[in-house]
Coordinates of C-alpha atoms in Angstrom, one line a residue:
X1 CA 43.9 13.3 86.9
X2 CA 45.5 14.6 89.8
X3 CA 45.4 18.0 90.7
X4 CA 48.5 18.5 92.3
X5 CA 50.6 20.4 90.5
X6 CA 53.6 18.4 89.2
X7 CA 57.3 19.2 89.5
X8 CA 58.5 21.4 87.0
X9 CA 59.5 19.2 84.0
X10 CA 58.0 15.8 85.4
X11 CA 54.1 15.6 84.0
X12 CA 51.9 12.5 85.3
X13 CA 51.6 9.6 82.8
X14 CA 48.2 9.4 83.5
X15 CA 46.8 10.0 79.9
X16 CA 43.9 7.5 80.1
X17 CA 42.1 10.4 82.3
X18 CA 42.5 13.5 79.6
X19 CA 38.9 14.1 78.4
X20 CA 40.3 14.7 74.6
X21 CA 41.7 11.0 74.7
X22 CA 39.2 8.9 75.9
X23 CA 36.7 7.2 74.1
X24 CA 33.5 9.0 72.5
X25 CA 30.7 6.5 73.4
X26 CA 28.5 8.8 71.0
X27 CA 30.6 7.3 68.3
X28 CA 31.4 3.7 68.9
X29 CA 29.9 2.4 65.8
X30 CA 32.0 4.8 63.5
X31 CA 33.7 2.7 61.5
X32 CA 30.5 1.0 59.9
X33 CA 28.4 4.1 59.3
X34 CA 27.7 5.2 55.9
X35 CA 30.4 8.3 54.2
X36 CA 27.5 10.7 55.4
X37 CA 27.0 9.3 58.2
X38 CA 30.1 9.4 59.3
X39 CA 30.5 12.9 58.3
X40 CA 27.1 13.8 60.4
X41 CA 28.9 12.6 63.0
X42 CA 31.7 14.6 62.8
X43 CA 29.6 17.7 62.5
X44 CA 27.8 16.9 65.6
X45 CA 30.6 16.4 67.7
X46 CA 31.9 20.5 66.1
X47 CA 29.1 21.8 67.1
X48 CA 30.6 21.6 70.9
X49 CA 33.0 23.7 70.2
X50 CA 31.7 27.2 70.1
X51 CA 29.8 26.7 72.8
X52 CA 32.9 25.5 74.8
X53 CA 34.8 28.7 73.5
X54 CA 32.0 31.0 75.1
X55 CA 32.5 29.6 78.6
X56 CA 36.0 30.9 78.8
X57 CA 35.3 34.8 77.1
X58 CA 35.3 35.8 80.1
X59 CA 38.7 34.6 80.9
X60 CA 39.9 35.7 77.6
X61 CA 38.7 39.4 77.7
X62 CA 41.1 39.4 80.7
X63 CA 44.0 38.0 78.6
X64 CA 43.7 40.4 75.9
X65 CA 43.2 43.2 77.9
X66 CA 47.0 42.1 79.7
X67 CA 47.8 41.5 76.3
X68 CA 47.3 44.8 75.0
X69 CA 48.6 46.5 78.0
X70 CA 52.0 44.7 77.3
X71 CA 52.0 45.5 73.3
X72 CA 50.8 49.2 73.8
X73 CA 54.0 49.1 76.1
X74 CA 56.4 47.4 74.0
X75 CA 56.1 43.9 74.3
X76 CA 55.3 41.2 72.9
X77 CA 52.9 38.2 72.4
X78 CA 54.5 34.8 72.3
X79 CA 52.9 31.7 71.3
X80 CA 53.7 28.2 72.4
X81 CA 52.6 24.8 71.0
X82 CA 53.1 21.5 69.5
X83 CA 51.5 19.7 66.7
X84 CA 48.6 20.6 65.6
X85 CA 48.3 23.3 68.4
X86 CA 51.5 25.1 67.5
X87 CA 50.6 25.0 63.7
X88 CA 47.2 26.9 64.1
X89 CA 49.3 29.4 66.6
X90 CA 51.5 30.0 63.2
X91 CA 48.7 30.3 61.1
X92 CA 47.4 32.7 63.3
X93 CA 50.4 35.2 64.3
X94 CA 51.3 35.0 60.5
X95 CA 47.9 36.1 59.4
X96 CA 48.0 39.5 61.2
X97 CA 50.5 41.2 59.7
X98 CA 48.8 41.9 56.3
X99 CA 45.3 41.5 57.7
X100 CA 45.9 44.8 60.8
X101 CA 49.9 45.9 59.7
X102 CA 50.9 44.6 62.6
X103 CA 54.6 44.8 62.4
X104 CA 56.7 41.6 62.1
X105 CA 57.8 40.4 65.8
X106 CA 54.5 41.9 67.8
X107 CA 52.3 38.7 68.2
X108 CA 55.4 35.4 67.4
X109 CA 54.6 31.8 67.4
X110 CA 56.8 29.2 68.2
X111 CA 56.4 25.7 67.2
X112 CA 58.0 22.5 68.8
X113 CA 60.6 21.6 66.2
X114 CA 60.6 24.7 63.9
X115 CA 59.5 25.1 60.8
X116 CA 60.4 21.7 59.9
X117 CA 57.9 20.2 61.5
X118 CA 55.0 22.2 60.3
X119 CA 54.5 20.1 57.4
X120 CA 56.5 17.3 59.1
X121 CA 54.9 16.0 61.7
X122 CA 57.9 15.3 64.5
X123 CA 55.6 14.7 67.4
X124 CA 58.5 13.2 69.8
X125 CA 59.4 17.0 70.4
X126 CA 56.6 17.9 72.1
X127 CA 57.6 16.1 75.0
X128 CA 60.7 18.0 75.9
X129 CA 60.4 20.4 78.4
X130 CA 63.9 21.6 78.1
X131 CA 62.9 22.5 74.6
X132 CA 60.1 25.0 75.8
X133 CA 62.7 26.6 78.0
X134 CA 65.0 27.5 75.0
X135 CA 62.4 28.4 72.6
X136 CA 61.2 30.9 75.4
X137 CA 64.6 31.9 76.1
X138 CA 63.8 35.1 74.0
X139 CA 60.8 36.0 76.7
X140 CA 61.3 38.8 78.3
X141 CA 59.9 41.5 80.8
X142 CA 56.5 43.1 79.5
X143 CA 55.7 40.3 76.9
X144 CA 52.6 38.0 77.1
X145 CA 53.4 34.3 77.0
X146 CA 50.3 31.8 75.8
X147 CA 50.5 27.7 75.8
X148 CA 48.4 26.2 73.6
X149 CA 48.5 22.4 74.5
X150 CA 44.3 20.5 73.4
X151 CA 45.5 18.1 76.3
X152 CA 46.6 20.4 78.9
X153 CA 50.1 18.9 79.7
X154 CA 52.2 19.3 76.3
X155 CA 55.7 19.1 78.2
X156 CA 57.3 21.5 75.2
X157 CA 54.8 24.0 76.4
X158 CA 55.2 23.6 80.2
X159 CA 58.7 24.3 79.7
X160 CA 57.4 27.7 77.7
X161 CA 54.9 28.4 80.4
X162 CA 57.7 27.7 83.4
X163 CA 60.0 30.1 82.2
X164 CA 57.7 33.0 81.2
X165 CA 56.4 32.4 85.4
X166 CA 60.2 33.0 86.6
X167 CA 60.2 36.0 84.6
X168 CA 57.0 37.1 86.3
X169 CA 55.9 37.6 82.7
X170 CA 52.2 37.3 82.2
X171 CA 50.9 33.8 80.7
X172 CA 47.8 32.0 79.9
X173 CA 47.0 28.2 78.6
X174 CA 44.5 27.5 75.9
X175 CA 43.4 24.1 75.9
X176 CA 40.2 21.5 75.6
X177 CA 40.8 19.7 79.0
X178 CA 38.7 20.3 81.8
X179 CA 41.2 20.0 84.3
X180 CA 44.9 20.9 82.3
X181 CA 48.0 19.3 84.4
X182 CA 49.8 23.0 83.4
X183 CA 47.4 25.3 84.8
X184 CA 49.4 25.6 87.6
X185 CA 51.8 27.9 85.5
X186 CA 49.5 29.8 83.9
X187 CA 47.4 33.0 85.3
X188 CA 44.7 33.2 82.6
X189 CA 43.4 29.2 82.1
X190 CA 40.7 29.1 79.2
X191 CA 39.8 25.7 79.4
X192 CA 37.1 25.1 76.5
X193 CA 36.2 21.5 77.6
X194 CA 35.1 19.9 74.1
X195 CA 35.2 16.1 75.5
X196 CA 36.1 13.3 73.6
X197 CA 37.0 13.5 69.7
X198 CA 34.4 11.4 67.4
X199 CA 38.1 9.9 66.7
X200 CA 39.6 9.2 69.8
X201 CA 42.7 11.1 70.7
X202 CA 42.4 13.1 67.2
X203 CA 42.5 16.6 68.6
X204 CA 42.9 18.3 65.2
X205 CA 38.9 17.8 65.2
X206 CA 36.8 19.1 67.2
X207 CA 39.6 20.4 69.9
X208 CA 41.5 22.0 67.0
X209 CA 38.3 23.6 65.9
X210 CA 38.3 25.3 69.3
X211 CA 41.3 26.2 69.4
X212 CA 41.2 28.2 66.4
X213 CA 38.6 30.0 67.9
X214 CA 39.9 31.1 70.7
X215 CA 43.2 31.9 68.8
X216 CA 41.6 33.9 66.2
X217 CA 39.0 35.4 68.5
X218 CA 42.1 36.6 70.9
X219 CA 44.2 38.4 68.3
X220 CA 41.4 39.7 66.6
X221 CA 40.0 41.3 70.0
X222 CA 43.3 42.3 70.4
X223 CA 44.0 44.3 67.4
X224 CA 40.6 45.8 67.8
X225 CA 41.6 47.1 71.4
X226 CA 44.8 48.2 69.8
X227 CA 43.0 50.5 67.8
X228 CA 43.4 48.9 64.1
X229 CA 40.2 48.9 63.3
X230 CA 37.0 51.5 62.8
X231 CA 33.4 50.1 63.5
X232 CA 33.6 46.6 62.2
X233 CA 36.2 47.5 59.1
X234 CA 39.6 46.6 58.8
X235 CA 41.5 50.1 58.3
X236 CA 45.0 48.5 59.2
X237 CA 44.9 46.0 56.0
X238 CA 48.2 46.7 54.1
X239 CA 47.5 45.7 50.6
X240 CA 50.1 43.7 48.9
X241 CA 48.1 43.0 45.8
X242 CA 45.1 43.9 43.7
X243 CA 42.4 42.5 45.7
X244 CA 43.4 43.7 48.5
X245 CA 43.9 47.0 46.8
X246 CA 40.1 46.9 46.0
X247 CA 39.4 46.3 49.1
X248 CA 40.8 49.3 50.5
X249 CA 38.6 51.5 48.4
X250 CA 35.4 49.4 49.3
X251 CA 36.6 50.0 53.2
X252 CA 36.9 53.6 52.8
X253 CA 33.6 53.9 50.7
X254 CA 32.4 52.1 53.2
X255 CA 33.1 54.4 56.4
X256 CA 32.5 57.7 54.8
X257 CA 29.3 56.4 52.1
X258 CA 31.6 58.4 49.7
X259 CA 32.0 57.2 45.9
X260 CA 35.0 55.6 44.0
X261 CA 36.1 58.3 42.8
X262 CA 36.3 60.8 46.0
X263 CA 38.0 57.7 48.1
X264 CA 40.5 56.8 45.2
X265 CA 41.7 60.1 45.0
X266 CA 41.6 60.6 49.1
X267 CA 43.8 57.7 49.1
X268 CA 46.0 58.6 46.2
X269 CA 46.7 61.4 48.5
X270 CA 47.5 59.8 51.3
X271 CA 49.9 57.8 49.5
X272 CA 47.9 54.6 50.0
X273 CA 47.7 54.6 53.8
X274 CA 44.0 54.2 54.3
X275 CA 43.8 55.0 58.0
X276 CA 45.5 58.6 56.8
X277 CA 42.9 59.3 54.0
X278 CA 39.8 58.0 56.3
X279 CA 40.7 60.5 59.0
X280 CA 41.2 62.9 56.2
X281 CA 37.8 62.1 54.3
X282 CA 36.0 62.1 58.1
X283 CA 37.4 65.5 59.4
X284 CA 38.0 67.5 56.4
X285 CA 41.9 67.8 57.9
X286 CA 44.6 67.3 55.2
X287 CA 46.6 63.9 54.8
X288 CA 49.4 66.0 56.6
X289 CA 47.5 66.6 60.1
X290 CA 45.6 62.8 59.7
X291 CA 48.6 61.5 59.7
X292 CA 50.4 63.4 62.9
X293 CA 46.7 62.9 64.3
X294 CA 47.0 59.3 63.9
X295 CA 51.1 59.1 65.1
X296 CA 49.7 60.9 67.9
X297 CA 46.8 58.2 69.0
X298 CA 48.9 55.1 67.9
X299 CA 47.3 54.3 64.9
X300 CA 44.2 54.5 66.1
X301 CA 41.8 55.9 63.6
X302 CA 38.4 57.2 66.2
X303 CA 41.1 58.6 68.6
X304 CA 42.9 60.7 66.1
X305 CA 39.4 62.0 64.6
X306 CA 37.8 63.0 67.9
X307 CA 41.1 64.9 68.2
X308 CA 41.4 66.4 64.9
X309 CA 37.2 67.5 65.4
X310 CA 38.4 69.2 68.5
X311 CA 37.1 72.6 68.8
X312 CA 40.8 74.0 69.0
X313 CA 42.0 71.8 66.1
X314 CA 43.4 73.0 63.3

């Protein structure tokens, strides 16, 4: 593939070159293997993925770093994508708001076609550029705008990517192809280079697979460098029903090696916020100063208990 960057809207045709296309020669004889061998194969060609994901950590640690500079100053995180890309960027912006609170509009994904075409596949849309540029007509200053495109030259998503540059906004491309024809329009390229699919062209294996990964590793950095979590425990979760009601006392038990009892009641005082009765249960404060405390740091639960263990605090 060319590496010249193409004319905004006008992408090569050259698909025959895209490493996630091509034909896996590891897999030639697919069709006349036996049911397990078949799904051997499939496993062995997943097993690229993580180790494509780590090349590109580095890259990522500088996106969500950007990307929590912009939310901790009001903006936003916006998701691009088409197929099976844009579905796994839904599935994971919807999964953050009960799993960290994150309030509804932080981290949005949009999807080539809407919501219709999540569970009907309309796969003609990804290939207008003009339709990236509306959907990221609601871009603005101080967001964070991320393609995710397996191929690396989804038009829907250079359209995305081409606005958010003449905004000067911030944006970043995750794909599977070792030379993506949009990287020219995006500052942070992680390029997890999984090669060809043990099904040629079906990148909702092994690149989607990938893809996920870096998607769910992203937001979940993110929300940890936001401050919604403490150690490894997820002090954000906002729980809608009984298990995750459970789950809130096993959390708190967990932090403070406090009983049932003690952290139902600590919660029951803090009426059900669990980063309010952990920074209660932690400092010996009330439910009243946890909770300023924590409005204080942002939410973040070891910033408002160094504060509240201050020598001066009351």
């Amino acid at each position: 593939m060319s590496s010249e960057n193409p004319t905004s809207g006008q992408l090569s045709s050259a698909w025959l070159d895209i490493s996630t296309e091509v034909r896996n020669p590891r897999t030639l004889d697919l069709d006349r293997r036996t049911t397990l061998g078949i799904l051997e194969a499939l496993n062995d060609e997943d097993r690229i993925a993580p180790e494509a994901v780590r090349q590109v950590l580095p890259v990522m640690a500088l996106l969500v770093d950007a990307a929590a500079h912009a939310v901790s100053g009001g903006g936003r995180v916006h998701y691009f994508g088409a197929g099976t890309s844009g579905r796994l960027g839904i599935i994971d912006a919807a999964e953050l708001m009960p799993t960290f609170n994150l309030p509804e509009g932080v981290v949005i994904a949009h999807h080539a076609g809407g919501s219709a075409a999540l569970i009907r596949a309309v796969e003609n849309l990804e290939d207008s550029w003009e339709a990236g540029i509306a959907d990221a007509a609601d871009v603005r200053a101080g967001d964070v705008v991320i393609g995710i495109a397996a191929s690396g030259r989804t038009p829907y998503v250079g359209g995305a990517l081409d606005r958010a540059r003449r905004l000067n906004v911030p944006t970043a491309l995750m794909t599977c192809a070792e030379d993506p024809e949009l990287g020219y329009l995006a500052d942070f390229v992680l390029a997890a280079d999984t090669g060809p699919e043990a099904l040629a062209g079906s990148t909702r294996l092994k690149a989607g697979t990938a893809q996920k990964m870096m998607l769910n590793s992203f937001s979940t950095a993110l929300m940890i460098r936001l401050g919604k979590t403490w150690s490894n425990l997820m002090v954000s979760v906002l729980a809608t029903n009984e298990k995750l009601r459970a789950r809130t006392v096993r959390i708190l038990m967990e932090a403070t090696g406090e009983g049932e009892e003690p952290c139902r009641a600590a919660l029951a005082g803090a009426d059900g916020d669990l980063k309010v009765a952990l920074a209660a249960m932690l400092t010996g404060a009330g439910p009243g100063p946890s909770r300023e405390a924590l409005a204080a740091s942002g939410g973040d639960v070891r910033a408002a208990v160094e504060t509240l263990t201050l020598p001066d605090a009351v």
